[in-house]
Amino acid sequence: MNVLELATRKKQGERLVMVTCYDYTMARIMAQSDVDMILVGDSAAMVMHGENTTLPIDVPAMATHVAAVRRGAPDTFLVADMPFLSYRKGLRAAMEAIETLMKAGASAVKIEGIAGQEELVQHVVASGVPVMGHLGLTPQSVHALGGFRVQGRSEDDRERLRREAQACQEAGCFSVVLECVPESLAGQISEALLIPTIGIGAGKHTDGQVLVLQDLLGLNDSFSPRFVRQYLDGRALIGDALNRFAQDVREQSFPSDDERYAE
Ligand code: KIV
């Protein structure tokens, strides 16, 4: 997958599949799956590091995750999130952050919001780095938004999001994530744009869908919004495996003769 193929897939009406990933082992599994793109999201702060928001993760930590995922998935299109404020401290600081993530193995970067960032996005794109936009619920603005809540409920908000989506396209974004917006609005934006939209909690009319890996695998019992579909009861399966190991150790049935080194 590359940015040209992504655009073709939209023209052909073929849905795009993106899943988040943060580590080498999962990346190896994902590289052999039917997933089109990996997102090394700043959601790593929450699902990998136990933070309450995405704000605490920084560029070096993101680069460590990107490098691990790239080692596991050498040929997969990999989008890396620009962490909180890393692109709001001037052009030089933003470009240094992008350089770090791209050299760690990213194929593209994702930047939340577009207002006041049009020139930055243009510069990044003109520098040869593909940019994915992210509109709607932008988790790095959680405090300004008053929490993790659905966006685009009022007509003013819907109009703003339509304008921002056009601005992402005009600035040169190759794609845009629409997070937690009403299905009808996501559908209108997807139809109006030439670039593919990737939805999360945005209904079925976007050009693709993204989910957080740990949500999809049922590993996260503290987060179950209506837009998540669990494809595995991961917590139960892993918990059961751990309990069986504990039982085998206590019963001294592990290790067996085949699981040890004889003289
Ligand atoms: O960081 C992330 O996981 C994301 C997705 C929710 C789109 O940005």
Coordinates of N, CA and C and ligand atoms in Angstrom, one line a residue, residues 18-22 39-47 54 62 81 110 112 132 134 137 139-140 177-179 198-200 210-213 215 227, ligand 1:
M18 N -7.4 0.2 8.6 CA -6.3 0.6 9.3 C -6.5 0.2 10.8
V19 N -5.4 -0.3 11.4 CA -5.5 -0.7 12.8 C -4.3 -0.1 13.5
T20 N -4.4 0.2 14.8 CA -3.2 0.7 15.5 C -2.3 -0.4 15.9
C21 N -1.1 -0.1 16.1 CA -0.1 -1.1 16.6 C 1.0 -0.3 17.2
Y22 N 1.6 -1.0 18.2 CA 2.7 -0.2 19.0 C 3.9 -1.1 19.2
L39 N -1.4 2.2 12.1 CA -1.3 3.5 12.7 C -0.6 3.3 14.0
V40 N 0.6 3.9 14.2 CA 1.3 3.9 15.5 C 0.7 5.2 16.1
G41 N -0.4 5.0 16.8 CA -1.2 6.2 17.3 C -0.6 6.6 18.7
D42 N -0.9 7.9 19.0 CA -0.5 8.4 20.3 C -1.4 7.8 21.4
S43 N -2.4 7.0 20.9 CA -3.2 6.2 21.9 C -2.3 5.2 22.6
A44 N -1.1 5.0 22.1 CA -0.1 4.3 22.9 C 0.0 4.8 24.3
A45 N -0.1 6.1 24.5 CA 0.0 6.6 25.8 C -1.0 6.0 26.8
M46 N -2.2 5.7 26.2 CA -3.3 5.1 27.0 C -3.2 3.6 27.1
V47 N -3.1 3.0 25.9 CA -3.2 1.5 25.9 C -1.9 0.8 26.3
T54 N -4.0 11.1 25.7 CA -2.8 10.9 24.8 C -1.7 11.9 25.0
M62 N 7.3 7.9 20.9 CA 6.6 7.5 19.7 C 7.6 6.9 18.7
D81 N 1.6 9.0 14.6 CA 1.0 10.2 15.1 C 2.1 11.2 15.6
K110 N 0.6 11.7 11.0 CA -0.8 12.2 11.2 C -0.8 13.4 12.2
E112 N -3.3 16.2 14.2 CA -4.6 16.5 14.6 C -5.0 18.0 14.3
M132 N -1.5 12.7 7.0 CA -2.9 12.3 7.3 C -3.5 13.3 8.2
H134 N -6.7 14.7 10.8 CA -7.5 14.1 11.9 C -8.4 15.1 12.4
L137 N -13.5 14.4 16.9 CA -12.9 14.3 18.2 C -11.4 14.2 18.0
P139 N -8.3 13.8 20.1 CA -8.0 13.5 21.5 C -7.0 14.4 22.2
Q140 N -6.1 15.0 21.4 CA -5.1 15.9 22.0 C -5.7 17.2 22.5
V177 N -8.6 11.3 9.0 CA -9.4 10.5 9.9 C -10.5 11.4 10.4
L178 N -11.7 10.8 10.5 CA -12.9 11.4 11.1 C -13.3 10.7 12.3
E179 N -13.1 11.3 13.5 CA -13.3 10.5 14.7 C -14.6 11.1 15.4
I198 N -11.0 8.1 6.7 CA -10.9 6.9 7.6 C -11.7 7.2 8.8
G199 N -12.7 6.4 9.1 CA -13.6 6.7 10.2 C -13.3 5.9 11.5
I200 N -13.6 6.5 12.6 CA -13.6 5.8 13.9 C -14.8 6.4 14.7
V210 N -10.8 2.6 11.1 CA -9.7 2.3 11.9 C -10.2 2.0 13.3
L211 N -9.6 1.0 14.0 CA -9.8 0.7 15.4 C -8.5 0.6 16.1
V212 N -8.6 0.8 17.4 CA -7.4 0.6 18.3 C -7.3 -1.0 18.5
L213 N -6.1 -1.5 18.2 CA -5.9 -3.0 18.3 C -6.5 -3.6 19.6
D215 N -8.7 -2.6 21.6 CA -10.2 -2.6 21.6 C -10.8 -3.7 20.8
F227 N -19.0 2.3 19.2 CA -18.4 2.1 17.9 C -17.4 1.0 17.9
Ligands
KIV1 O1 -4.0 7.4 18.3 C1 -4.9 6.8 17.8 O2 -5.2 5.6 18.1 C2 -5.8 7.5 16.8 C3 -7.0 6.7 16.3 C4 -8.0 6.7 17.3 C5 -7.4 7.3 15.0 O3 -5.5 8.6 16.5

